[in-house]
Amino acid sequence: MARRAVSRDDFRSFFAFHAFAAELNKNHDGASRLLKLFTSSRDICDDLLDLWSERAEALGPETVGGVLNPRVHAVADGDINYDHASAFLHALLKTLDQTQH
């Protein structure tokens, strides 16, 4: 199996970083919501991570960041709620698909 461009650890680190930033900004509820996604991200299936990796690599960091960062802030602010990191990733992939067309 080829190494994916964006690993499970990369994806998990993203949630951890934003949870830490939310905590620093005294957004304890936001940090809690992001840590919930961080914890559940270890259970994302490999096929979904492979799809994410392919999209992220094809679209590039600016496009992906332009979709990813506002969505993470919406989670931290409580505007969007996901029960699991895979639901977050499915929604993110759907949005990325829409930006391609």
Short mmCIF file of C-alpha atoms in Angstrom, two decimals:
data_model
loop_
_atom_site.label_atom_id
_atom_site.label_comp_id
_atom_site.label_asym_id
_atom_site.label_seq_id
_atom_site.Cartn_x
_atom_site.Cartn_y
_atom_site.Cartn_z
CA MET A 1 0.00 0.00 0.00
CA ALA A 2 1.37 3.40 -0.95
CA ARG A 3 1.93 5.97 1.74
CA ARG A 4 -0.91 8.48 1.79
CA ALA A 5 -0.01 12.15 1.47
CA VAL A 6 -2.03 13.06 4.57
CA SER A 7 -1.72 10.48 7.33
CA ARG A 8 -4.10 9.65 10.14
CA ASP A 9 -1.64 11.35 12.50
CA ASP A 10 -1.66 14.49 10.35
CA PHE A 11 -5.44 14.61 10.47
CA ARG A 12 -5.50 13.99 14.23
CA SER A 13 -2.80 16.63 14.81
CA PHE A 14 -4.95 19.18 13.03
CA PHE A 15 -7.76 18.69 15.58
CA ALA A 16 -5.30 18.71 18.49
CA PHE A 17 -3.71 21.97 17.32
CA HIS A 18 -7.06 23.72 16.97
CA ALA A 19 -8.27 22.36 20.32
CA PHE A 20 -5.14 23.77 21.96
CA ALA A 21 -5.68 27.12 20.22
CA ALA A 22 -9.31 27.20 21.37
CA GLU A 23 -8.23 26.48 24.92
CA LEU A 24 -5.67 29.29 24.78
CA ASN A 25 -8.45 31.62 23.65
CA LYS A 26 -10.54 30.56 26.67
CA ASN A 27 -13.02 28.74 24.42
CA HIS A 28 -13.28 25.69 26.66
CA ASP A 29 -16.43 24.36 24.98
CA GLY A 30 -14.81 24.70 21.56
CA ALA A 31 -11.71 22.90 22.76
CA SER A 32 -13.89 20.12 24.14
CA ARG A 33 -15.75 19.73 20.82
CA LEU A 34 -12.47 19.57 18.88
CA LEU A 35 -10.93 17.10 21.33
CA LYS A 36 -13.97 14.87 20.81
CA LEU A 37 -13.19 14.84 17.08
CA PHE A 38 -9.49 14.28 17.82
CA THR A 39 -10.31 11.24 19.95
CA SER A 40 -12.71 9.74 17.42
CA SER A 41 -10.32 10.33 14.52
CA ARG A 42 -8.30 7.25 15.41
CA ASP A 43 -11.29 5.18 14.24
CA ILE A 44 -11.57 6.63 10.73
CA CYS A 45 -11.40 3.87 8.15
CA ASP A 46 -8.37 3.71 5.86
CA ASP A 47 -10.48 4.05 2.70
CA LEU A 48 -11.85 7.39 3.88
CA LEU A 49 -8.38 8.61 4.83
CA ASP A 50 -7.05 7.52 1.44
CA LEU A 51 -9.83 9.47 -0.29
CA TRP A 52 -9.07 12.53 1.87
CA SER A 53 -5.37 12.24 1.09
CA GLU A 54 -6.01 12.01 -2.66
CA ARG A 55 -8.31 15.06 -2.63
CA ALA A 56 -5.99 17.12 -0.45
CA GLU A 57 -3.04 16.36 -2.69
CA ALA A 58 -4.99 17.05 -5.91
CA LEU A 59 -6.53 20.34 -4.76
CA GLY A 60 -3.53 21.77 -2.93
CA PRO A 61 -3.13 23.40 0.46
CA GLU A 62 -4.75 26.74 -0.33
CA THR A 63 -8.00 25.21 -1.52
CA VAL A 64 -8.11 22.64 1.25
CA GLY A 65 -7.24 25.22 3.91
CA GLY A 66 -9.90 27.55 2.57
CA VAL A 67 -12.52 24.87 3.19
CA LEU A 68 -11.04 23.18 6.25
CA ASN A 69 -10.26 26.14 8.50
CA PRO A 70 -13.71 27.79 8.47
CA ARG A 71 -15.33 24.41 9.13
CA VAL A 72 -13.06 23.76 12.14
CA HIS A 73 -13.80 27.23 13.51
CA ALA A 74 -17.53 26.56 13.08
CA VAL A 75 -17.13 23.37 15.14
CA ALA A 76 -15.20 25.23 17.84
CA ASP A 77 -17.83 27.99 17.90
CA GLY A 78 -20.67 25.45 18.16
CA ASP A 79 -22.22 26.41 14.82
CA ILE A 80 -21.73 22.88 13.42
CA ASN A 81 -21.75 19.64 15.39
CA TYR A 82 -20.34 16.27 14.36
CA ASP A 83 -20.64 13.10 16.43
CA HIS A 84 -17.49 11.61 14.95
CA ALA A 85 -14.45 12.73 12.99
CA SER A 86 -15.56 10.56 10.06
CA ALA A 87 -18.77 12.62 9.78
CA PHE A 88 -16.64 15.77 9.75
CA LEU A 89 -14.44 14.25 7.04
CA HIS A 90 -17.43 13.17 4.92
CA ALA A 91 -18.84 16.72 5.07
CA LEU A 92 -15.44 18.16 4.24
CA LEU A 93 -15.03 15.88 1.22
CA LYS A 94 -18.50 16.82 -0.01
CA THR A 95 -17.62 20.50 0.20
CA LEU A 96 -14.30 19.92 -1.56
CA ASP A 97 -16.15 18.07 -4.34
CA GLN A 98 -18.42 21.08 -4.78
CA THR A 99 -15.42 23.45 -5.02
CA GLN A 100 -13.97 21.34 -7.85
CA HIS A 101 -17.02 21.82 -10.07
#
